Coordinates of C-alpha atoms and ligand atoms in Angstrom, one line a residue:
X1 CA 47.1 -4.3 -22.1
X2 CA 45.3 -5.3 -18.9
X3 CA 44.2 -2.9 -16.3
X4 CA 43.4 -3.4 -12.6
X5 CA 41.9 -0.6 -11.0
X6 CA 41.1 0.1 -7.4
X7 CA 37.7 -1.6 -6.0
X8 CA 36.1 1.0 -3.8
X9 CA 32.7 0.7 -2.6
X10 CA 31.3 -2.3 -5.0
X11 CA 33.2 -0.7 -8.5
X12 CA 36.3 -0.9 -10.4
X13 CA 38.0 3.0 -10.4
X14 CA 40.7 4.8 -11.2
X15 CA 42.8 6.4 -9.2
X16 CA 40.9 10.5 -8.6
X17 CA 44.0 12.0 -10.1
X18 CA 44.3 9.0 -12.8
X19 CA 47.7 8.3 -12.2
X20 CA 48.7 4.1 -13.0
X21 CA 51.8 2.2 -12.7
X22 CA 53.0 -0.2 -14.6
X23 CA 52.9 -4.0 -14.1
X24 CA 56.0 -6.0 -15.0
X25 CA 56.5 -10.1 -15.9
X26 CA 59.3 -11.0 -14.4
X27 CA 60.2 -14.3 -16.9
X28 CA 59.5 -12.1 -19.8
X29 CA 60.6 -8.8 -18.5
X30 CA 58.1 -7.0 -20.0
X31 CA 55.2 -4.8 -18.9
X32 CA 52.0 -6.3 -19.1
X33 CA 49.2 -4.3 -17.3
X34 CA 48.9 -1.4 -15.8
X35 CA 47.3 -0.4 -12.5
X36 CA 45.4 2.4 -10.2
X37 CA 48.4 4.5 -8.5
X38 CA 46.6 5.5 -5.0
X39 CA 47.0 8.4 -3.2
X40 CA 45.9 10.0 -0.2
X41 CA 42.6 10.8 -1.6
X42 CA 41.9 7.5 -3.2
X43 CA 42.8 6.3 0.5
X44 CA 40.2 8.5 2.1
X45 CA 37.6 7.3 -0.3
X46 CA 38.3 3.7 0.4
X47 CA 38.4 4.3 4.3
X48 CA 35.2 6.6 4.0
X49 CA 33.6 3.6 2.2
X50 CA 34.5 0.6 4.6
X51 CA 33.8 3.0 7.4
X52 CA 30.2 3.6 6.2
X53 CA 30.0 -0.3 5.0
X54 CA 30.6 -1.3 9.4
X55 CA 28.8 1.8 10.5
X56 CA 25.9 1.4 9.1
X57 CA 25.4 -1.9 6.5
X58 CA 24.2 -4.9 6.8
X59 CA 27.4 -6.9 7.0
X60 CA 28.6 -6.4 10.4
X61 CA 24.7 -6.8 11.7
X62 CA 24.0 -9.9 9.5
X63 CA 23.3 -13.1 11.5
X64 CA 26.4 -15.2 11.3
X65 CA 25.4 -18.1 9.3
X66 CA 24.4 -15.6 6.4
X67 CA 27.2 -13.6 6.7
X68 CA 29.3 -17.3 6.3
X69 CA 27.2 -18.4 3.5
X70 CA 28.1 -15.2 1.6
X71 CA 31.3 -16.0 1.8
X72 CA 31.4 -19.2 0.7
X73 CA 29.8 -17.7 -2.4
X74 CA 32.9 -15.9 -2.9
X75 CA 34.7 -19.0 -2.5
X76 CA 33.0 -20.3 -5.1
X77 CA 33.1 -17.8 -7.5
X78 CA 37.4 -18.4 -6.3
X79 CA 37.0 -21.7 -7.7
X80 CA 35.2 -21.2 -11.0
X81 CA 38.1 -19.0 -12.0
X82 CA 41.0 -20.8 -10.1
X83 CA 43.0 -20.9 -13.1
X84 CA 42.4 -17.5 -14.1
X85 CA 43.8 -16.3 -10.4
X86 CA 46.7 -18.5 -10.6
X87 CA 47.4 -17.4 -14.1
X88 CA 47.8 -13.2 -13.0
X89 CA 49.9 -14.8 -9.9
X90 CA 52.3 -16.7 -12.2
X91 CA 52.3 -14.2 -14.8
X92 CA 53.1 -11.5 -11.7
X93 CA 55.5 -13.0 -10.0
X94 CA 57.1 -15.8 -11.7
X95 CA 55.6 -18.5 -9.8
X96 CA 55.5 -21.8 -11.6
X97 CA 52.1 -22.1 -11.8
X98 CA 51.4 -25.7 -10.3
X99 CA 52.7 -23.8 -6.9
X100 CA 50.3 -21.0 -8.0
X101 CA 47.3 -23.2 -8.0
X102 CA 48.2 -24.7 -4.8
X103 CA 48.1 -21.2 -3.7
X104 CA 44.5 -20.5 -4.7
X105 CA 43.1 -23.8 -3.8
X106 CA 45.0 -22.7 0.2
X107 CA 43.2 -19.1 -0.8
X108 CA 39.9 -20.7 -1.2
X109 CA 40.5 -22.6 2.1
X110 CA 41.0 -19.4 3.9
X111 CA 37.7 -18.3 3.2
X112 CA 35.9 -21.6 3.7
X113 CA 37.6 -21.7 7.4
X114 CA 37.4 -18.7 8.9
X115 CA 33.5 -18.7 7.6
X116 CA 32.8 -21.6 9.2
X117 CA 35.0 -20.9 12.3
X118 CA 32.8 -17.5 12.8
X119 CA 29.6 -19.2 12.2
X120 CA 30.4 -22.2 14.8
X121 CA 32.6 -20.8 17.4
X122 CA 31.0 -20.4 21.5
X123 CA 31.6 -17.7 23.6
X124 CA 32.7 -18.4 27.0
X125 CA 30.1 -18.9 30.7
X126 CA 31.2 -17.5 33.3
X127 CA 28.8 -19.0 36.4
X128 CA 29.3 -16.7 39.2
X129 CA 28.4 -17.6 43.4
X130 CA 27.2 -13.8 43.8
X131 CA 23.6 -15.2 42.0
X132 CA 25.3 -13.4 38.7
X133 CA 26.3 -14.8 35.3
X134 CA 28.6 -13.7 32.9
X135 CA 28.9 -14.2 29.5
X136 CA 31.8 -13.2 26.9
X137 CA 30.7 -11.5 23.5
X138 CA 33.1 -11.7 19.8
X139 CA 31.6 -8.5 18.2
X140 CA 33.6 -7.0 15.3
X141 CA 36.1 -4.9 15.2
X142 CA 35.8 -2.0 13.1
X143 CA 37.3 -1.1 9.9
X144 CA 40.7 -3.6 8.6
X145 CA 43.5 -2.4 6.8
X146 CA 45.5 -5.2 5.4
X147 CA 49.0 -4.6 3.7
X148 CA 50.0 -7.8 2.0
X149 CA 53.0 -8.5 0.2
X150 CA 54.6 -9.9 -3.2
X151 CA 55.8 -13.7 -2.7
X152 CA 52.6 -15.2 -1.8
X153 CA 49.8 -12.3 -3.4
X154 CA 46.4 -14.0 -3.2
X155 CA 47.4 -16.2 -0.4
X156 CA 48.5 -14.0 1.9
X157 CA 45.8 -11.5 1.1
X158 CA 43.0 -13.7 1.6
X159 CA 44.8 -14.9 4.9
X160 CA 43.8 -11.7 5.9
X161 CA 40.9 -10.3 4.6
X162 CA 39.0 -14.1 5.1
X163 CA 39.4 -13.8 8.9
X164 CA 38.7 -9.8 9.1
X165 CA 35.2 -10.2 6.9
X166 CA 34.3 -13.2 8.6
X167 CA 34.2 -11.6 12.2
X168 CA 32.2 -9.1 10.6
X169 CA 34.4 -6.5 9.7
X170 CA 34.9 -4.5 6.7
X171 CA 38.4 -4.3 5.1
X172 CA 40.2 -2.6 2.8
X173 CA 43.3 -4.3 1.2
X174 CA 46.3 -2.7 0.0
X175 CA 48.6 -5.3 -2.0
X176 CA 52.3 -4.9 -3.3
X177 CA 52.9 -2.3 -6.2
X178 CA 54.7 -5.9 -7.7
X179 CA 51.7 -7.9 -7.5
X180 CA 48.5 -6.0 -7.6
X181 CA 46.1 -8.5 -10.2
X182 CA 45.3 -11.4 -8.3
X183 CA 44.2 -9.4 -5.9
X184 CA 42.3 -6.7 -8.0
X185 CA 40.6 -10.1 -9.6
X186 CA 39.4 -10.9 -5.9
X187 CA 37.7 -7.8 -5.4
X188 CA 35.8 -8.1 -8.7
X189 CA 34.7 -11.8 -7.5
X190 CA 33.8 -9.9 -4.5
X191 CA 31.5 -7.5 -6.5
X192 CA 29.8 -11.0 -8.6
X193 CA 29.3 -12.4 -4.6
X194 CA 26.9 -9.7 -3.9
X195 CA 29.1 -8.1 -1.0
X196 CA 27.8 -5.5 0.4
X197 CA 29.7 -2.4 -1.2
X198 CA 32.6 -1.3 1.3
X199 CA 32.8 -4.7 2.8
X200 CA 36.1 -5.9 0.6
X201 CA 37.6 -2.7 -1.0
X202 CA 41.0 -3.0 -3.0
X203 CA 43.3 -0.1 -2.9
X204 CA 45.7 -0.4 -6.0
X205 CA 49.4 2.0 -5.2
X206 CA 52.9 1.8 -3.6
X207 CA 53.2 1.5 0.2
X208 CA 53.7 5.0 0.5
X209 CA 51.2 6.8 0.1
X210 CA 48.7 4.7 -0.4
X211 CA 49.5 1.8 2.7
X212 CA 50.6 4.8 4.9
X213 CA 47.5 6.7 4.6
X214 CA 45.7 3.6 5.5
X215 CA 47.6 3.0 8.3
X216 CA 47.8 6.6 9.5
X217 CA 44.0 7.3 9.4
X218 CA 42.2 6.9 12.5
X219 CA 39.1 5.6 10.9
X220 CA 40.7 2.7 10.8
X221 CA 40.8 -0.4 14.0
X222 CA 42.8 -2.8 13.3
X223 CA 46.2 -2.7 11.1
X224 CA 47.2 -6.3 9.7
X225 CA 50.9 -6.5 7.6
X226 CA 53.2 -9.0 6.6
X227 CA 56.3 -7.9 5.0
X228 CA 59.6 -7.1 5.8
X229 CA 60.7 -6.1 9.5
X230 CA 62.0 -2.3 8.5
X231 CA 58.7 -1.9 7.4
X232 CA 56.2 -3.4 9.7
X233 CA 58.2 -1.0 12.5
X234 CA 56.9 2.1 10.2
X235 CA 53.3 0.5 10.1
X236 CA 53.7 -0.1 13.6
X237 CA 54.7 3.3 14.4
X238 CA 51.7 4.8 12.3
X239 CA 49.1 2.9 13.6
X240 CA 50.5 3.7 16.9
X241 CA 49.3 7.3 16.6
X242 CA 45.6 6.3 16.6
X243 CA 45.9 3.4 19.0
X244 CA 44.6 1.0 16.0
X245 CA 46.0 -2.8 17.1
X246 CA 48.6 -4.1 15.0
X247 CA 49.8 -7.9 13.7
X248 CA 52.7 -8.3 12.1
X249 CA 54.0 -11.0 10.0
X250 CA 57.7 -10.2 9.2
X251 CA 61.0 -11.9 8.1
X252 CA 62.9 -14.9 9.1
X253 CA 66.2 -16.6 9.1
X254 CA 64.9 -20.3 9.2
X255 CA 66.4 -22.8 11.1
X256 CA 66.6 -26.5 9.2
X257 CA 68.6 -29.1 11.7
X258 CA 68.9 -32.5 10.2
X259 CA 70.5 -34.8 13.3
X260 CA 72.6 -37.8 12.7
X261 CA 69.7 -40.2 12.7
X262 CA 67.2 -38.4 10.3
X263 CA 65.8 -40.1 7.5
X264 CA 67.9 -38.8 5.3
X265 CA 65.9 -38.8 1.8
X266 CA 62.9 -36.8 3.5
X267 CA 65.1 -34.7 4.9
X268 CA 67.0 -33.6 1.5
X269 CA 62.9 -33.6 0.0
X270 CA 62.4 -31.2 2.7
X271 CA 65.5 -29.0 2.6
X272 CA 64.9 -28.3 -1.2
X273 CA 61.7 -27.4 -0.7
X274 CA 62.8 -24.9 2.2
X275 CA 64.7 -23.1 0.4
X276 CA 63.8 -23.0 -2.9
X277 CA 60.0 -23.6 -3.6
X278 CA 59.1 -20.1 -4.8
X279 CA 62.6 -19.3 -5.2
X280 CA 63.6 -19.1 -1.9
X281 CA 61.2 -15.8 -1.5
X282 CA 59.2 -17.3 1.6
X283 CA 59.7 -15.8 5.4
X284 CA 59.3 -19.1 6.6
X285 CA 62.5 -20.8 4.1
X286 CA 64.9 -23.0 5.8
X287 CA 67.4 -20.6 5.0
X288 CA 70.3 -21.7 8.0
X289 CA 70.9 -25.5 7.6
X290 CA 72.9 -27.1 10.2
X291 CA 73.7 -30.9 9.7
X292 CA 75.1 -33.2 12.2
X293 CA 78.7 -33.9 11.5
X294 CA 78.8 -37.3 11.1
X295 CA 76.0 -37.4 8.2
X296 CA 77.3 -34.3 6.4
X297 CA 79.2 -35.4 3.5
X298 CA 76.3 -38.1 2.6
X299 CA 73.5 -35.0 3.2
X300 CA 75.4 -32.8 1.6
X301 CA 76.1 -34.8 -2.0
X302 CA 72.5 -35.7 -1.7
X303 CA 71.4 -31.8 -1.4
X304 CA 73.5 -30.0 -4.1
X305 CA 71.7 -33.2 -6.6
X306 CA 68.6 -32.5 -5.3
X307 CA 69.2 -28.5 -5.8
X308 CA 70.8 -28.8 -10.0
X309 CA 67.8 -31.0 -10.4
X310 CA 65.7 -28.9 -10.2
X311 CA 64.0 -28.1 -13.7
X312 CA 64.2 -23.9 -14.1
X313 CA 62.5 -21.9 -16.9
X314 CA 59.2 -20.4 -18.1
X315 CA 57.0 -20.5 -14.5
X316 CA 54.0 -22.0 -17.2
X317 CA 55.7 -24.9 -18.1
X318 CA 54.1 -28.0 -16.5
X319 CA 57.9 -29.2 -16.1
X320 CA 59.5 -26.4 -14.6
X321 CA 59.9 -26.2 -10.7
X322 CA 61.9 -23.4 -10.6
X323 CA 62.1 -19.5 -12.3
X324 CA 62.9 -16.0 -12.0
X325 CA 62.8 -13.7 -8.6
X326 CA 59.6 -11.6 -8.6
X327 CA 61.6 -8.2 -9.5
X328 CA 64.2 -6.1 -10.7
X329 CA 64.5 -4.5 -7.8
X330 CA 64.5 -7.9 -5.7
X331 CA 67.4 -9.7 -8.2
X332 CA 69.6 -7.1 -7.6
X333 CA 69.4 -7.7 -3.8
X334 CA 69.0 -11.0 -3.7
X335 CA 72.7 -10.9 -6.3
X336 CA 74.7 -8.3 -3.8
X337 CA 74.1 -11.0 -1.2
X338 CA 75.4 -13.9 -3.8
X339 CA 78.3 -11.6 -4.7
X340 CA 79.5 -10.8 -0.9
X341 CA 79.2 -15.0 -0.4
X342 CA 83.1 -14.6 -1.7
X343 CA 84.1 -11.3 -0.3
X344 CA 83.2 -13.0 3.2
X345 CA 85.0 -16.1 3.1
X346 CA 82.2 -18.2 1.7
X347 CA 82.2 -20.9 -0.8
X348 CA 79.5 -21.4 -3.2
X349 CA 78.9 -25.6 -4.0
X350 CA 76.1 -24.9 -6.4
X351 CA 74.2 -21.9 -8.1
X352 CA 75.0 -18.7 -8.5
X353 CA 73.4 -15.8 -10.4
X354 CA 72.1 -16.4 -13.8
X355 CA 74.5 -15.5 -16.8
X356 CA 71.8 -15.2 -19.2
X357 CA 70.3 -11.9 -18.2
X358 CA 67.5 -13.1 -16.5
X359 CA 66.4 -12.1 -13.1
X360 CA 67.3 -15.3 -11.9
X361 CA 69.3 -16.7 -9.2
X362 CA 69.9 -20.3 -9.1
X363 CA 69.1 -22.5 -6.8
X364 CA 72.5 -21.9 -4.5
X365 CA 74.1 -23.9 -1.9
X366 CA 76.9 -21.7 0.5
X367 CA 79.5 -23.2 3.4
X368 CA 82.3 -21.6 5.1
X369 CA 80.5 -18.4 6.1
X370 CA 81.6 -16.3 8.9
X371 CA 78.7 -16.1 11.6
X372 CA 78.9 -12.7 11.2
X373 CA 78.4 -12.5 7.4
X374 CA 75.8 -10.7 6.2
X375 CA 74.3 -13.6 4.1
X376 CA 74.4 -15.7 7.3
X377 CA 72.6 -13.1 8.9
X378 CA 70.3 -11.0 7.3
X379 CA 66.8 -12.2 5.4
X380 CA 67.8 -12.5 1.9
X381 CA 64.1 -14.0 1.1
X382 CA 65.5 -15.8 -2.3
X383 CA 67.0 -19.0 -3.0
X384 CA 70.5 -19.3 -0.6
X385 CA 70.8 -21.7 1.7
X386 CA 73.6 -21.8 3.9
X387 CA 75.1 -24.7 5.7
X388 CA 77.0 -25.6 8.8
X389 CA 77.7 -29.0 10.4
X390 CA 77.6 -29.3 14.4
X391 CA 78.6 -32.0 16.9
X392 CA 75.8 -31.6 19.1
X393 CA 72.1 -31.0 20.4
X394 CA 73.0 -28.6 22.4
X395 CA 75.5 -26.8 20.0
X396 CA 72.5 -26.5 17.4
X397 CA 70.2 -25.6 19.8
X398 CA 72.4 -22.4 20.7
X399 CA 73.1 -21.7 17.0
X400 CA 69.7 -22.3 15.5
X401 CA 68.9 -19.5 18.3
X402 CA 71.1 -17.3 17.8
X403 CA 69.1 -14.6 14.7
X404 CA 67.3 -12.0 15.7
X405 CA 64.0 -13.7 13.6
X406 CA 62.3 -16.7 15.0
X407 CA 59.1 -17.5 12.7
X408 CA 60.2 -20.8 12.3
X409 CA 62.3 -23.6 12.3
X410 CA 62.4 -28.1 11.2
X411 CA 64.7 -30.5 12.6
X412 CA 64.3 -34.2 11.3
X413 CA 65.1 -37.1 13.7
X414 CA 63.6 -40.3 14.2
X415 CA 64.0 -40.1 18.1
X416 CA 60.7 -38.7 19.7
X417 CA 62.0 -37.3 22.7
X418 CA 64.7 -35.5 20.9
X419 CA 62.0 -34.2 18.5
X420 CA 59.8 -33.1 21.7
X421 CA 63.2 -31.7 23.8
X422 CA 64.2 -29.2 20.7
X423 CA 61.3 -28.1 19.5
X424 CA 60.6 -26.7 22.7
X425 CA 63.6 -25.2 23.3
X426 CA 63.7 -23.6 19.4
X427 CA 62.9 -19.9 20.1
X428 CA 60.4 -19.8 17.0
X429 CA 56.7 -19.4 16.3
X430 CA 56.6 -22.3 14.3
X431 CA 58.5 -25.7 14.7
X432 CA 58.1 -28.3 11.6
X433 CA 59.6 -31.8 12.8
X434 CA 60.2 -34.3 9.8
X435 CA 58.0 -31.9 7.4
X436 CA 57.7 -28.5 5.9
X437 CA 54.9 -25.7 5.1
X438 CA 52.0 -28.1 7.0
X439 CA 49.9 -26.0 8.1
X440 CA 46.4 -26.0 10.2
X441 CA 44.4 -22.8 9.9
X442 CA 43.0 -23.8 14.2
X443 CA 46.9 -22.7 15.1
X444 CA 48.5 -19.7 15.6
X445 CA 50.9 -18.7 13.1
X446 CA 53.5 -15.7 13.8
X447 CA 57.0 -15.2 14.9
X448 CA 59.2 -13.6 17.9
X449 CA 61.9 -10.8 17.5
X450 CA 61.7 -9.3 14.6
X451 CA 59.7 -12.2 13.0
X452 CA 56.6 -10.0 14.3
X453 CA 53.7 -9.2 16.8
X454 CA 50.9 -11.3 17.5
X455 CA 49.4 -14.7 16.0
X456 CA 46.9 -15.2 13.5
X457 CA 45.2 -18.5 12.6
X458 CA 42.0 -20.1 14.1
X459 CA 41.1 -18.5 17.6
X460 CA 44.5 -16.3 17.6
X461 CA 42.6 -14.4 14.4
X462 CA 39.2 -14.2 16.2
X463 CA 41.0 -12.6 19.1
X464 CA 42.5 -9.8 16.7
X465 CA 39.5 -9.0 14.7
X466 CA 36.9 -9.0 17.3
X467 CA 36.5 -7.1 20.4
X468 CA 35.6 -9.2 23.3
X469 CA 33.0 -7.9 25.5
X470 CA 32.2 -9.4 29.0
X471 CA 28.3 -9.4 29.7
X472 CA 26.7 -9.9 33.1
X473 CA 23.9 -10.6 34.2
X474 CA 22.0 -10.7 37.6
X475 CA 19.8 -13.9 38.2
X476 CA 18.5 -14.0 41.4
X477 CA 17.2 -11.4 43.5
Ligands
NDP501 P1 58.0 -4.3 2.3 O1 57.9 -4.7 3.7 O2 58.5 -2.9 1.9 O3 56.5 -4.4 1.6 C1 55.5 -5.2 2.0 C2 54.1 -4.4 1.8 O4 54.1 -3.2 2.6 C3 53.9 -4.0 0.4 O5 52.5 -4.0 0.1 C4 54.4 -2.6 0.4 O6 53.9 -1.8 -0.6 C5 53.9 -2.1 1.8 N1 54.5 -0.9 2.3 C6 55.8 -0.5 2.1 N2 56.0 0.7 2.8 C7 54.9 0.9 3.5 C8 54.5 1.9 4.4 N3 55.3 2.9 4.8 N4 53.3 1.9 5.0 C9 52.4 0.9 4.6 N5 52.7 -0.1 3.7 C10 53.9 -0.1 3.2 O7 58.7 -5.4 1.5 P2 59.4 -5.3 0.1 O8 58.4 -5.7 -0.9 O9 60.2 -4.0 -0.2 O10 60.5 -6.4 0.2 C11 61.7 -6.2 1.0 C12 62.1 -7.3 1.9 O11 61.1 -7.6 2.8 C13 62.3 -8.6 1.1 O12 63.5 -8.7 0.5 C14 62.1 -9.6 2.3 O13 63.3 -9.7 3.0 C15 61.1 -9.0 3.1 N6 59.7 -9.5 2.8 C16 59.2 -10.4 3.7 C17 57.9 -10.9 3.5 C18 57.3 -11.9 4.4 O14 56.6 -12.8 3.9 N7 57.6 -11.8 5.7 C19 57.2 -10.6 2.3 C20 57.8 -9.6 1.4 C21 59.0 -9.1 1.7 P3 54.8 -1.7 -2.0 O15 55.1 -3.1 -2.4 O16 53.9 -0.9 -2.8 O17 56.1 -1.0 -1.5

């Protein structure tokens, strides 16, 4: 049986009291590995090392184009074993693994950016009339605490770690008790780079203790989480006691509007793969679809096709596009939701949960919903779309709206100036017209309400993991 321990300060460790958890496959339902439980004191340790890996290594000091060069070592290392990180992903989470690959390819990407976005970026001159100049400074941070979570493990690890390490920081990373080995795998690679040790350390354990003693210790500057919204408020409320900045990357309740003009077979492409690519467990799914009223039946017969298509089984199967939830824990929520679809007035067109004992919900379509239902409502980050038709732009406008998340939302049309006239009225961090999951790592990526705090991506990052610093100078007596 495997074992992924915690990566403090350029080794591979147990935890100091040797306590482990266990590490489930969800297709198989078995327990495959087992991994470092951290507590407190593991925390410490990891803290103590990044703190003496920024306060007095060579990382944060390093000129910028060796510090990027390092990293693109790690990248490389990334690629040699792409296959062997998509592999613990898939075998983790369920994830078919062509979508896992795709994640470690995007993983690999994360480093190459943000490395090259440190090495090239300018500051900012300032001429001044008083015979002064200013000039603005990026200096690092500090130390970086990063929680990540389950449904994207490398992906949305590296998402953070790539931009804290590149600005010169040193981070620890604390992934989900579900998904610790892709992670664990990284920080080895880390090791094989020649990273400085302290730089990237990996803290194995469940998000309490082990992610709230990161967050709570005030060694730490800068707090980094994506997860749920309940939680991010408890990271936000611990980091809060040592002033450390916070960005948070937390649910959503995706609006999908296809209007009566939309090119209707990319819009059905795009509405599966809202909803149900990674089963549905994505904050960014097009979990609310509204369809214009005149095109619904069409759409509609065209969706629930698309949706039983959809090839389900073993996630290594080159043919399957579509497997189990990433937990026991997460199938039995994801089901309470699928059973209340009835209980509110709901009517399920296709899916439902599996009947053959897997932890598996099918890809499920839901109309007739109260707006007040709870699966209308609330996050239920697994494969459930629901559907209501409107009359018009304004009507969708005010429904798409109406959530308390706003990461995101698509709308398909062929008319341009309806394209530009809703997306800027969508209250969402990110608006996808006639597409899905594009993404460019210059912009900034977040969400409003209880979607999060703050943007990452490109400049947005190098404004959370630096701290700015205005120089002036005097040049003429
Ligand atoms: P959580 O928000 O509880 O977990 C996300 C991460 O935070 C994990 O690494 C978790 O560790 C850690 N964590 C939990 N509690 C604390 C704490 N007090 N201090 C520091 N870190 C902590 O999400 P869940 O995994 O429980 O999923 C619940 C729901 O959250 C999902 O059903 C979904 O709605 C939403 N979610 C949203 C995601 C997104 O991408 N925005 C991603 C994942 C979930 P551990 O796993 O060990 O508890």
């Amino acid at each position: 049986m495997q074992f992924f321990g915690h990566i403090i300060d350029g080794e591979e460790v147990p935890s100091v009291d040797g306590a482990t958890f266990e590490v489930w496959n969800p297709w198989t339902q078995e327990v495959w590995a087992t991994a470092a439980e951290g507590g407190p004191e593991d925390a410490a340790l990891a803290v103590a090392s990044s703190r003496r890996a920024f306060d007095e290594g060579p990382w944060p000091r390093m000129g910028r184009a060796a510090r990027a060069a390092a990293i693109h070592r790690l990248a490389d290392l990334m690629e040699e074993r792409a296959d062997d990180l998509a592999t613990l992903d898939t075998t983790n989470m369920a994830k078919p693994f062509a979508q896992a690959q795709h994640d470690v390819a995007r993983s690999i990407w994360n480093f190459r950016f943000f490395a090259d976005h440190q090495r090239d970026h300018c500051g900012e001159v300032f001429p001044m009339d008083s015979g002064h100049h200013s000039y603005s400074e990026y200096g690092p941070a500090g130390v970086v605490a990063a929680i990540s979570p389950w449904n994207f493990p490398l992906m949305m690890a590296t998402w953070k770690i790539a931009p804290a390490i590149a600005w010169g920081n040193t981070c620890i990373i604390k992934p989900s008790e579900d998904t610790p080995a892709s992670v664990t795998l990284l920080g080895r690679l880390a090791i094989e780079a020649g990273f400085p040790p302290g730089v990237l350390n990996v803290l194995n354990g469940h998000g309490s203790p082990a992610g709230s003693s990161l967050t709570a210790d005030d060694r730490v500057d800068r707090v980094t989480f994506t997860g749920s919204s309940t939680t991010g408020k408890t990271v936000m409320a611990s980091a809060s006691s040592h002033l450390a900045p916070v960005s948070l990357e937390l649910g959503g309740k995706g609006a999908n509007i296809v209007f009566e003009d939309a090119d209707l077979d990319n819009a059905v492409h795009w509405a599966v793969e809202a909803i149900f690519r990674n089963s549905g467990q994505i904050c960014l799914a097009g979990s609310r679809l509204f369809v214009a009223s005149s095109v619904y039946d069409e759409f509609m017969d065209r969706f629930v096709a698309a949706a039983e298509a959809l090839t389900i089984g073993d996630p290594f199967d080159p043919k399957t596009r579509f497997s189990s939830l990433a937990s026991k824990k997460h199938f039995e929520k994801v089901s309470s939701y699928v059973d209340g679809v009835g209980l509110d007035g709901g009517k399920i067109l296709t899916g439902g949960v599996d009947d053959e004992g897997r932890w598996l919900i099918r890809p499920t379509i839901v109309t007739d919903l109260p707006l007040t239902a709870s699966a209308y409502c609330d996050e239920i980050f697994g494969p459930v779309c629901v559907v209501n038709r409107f009359e018009s732009e304004e009507e969708v406008v005010s429904l798409a709206n109406d959530t308390r998340y706003g990461l995101n939302a698509m709308l398909f049309t062929e008319n341009l100036s309806r394209a530009h006239r809703v997306a800027s009225q969508l209250r969402a961090g990110t608006v996808w017209v006639n597409c899905f999951f594009i993404r460019d790592l210059r912009t900034p990526f977040g969400g409003v309400g209880d979607s999060g705090v703050g943007r990452e991506g490109g400049n947005f990052s190098r404004e959370f993991f630096t701290e700015p610093k205005a120089v002036v100078m005097q040049i003429q007596r």
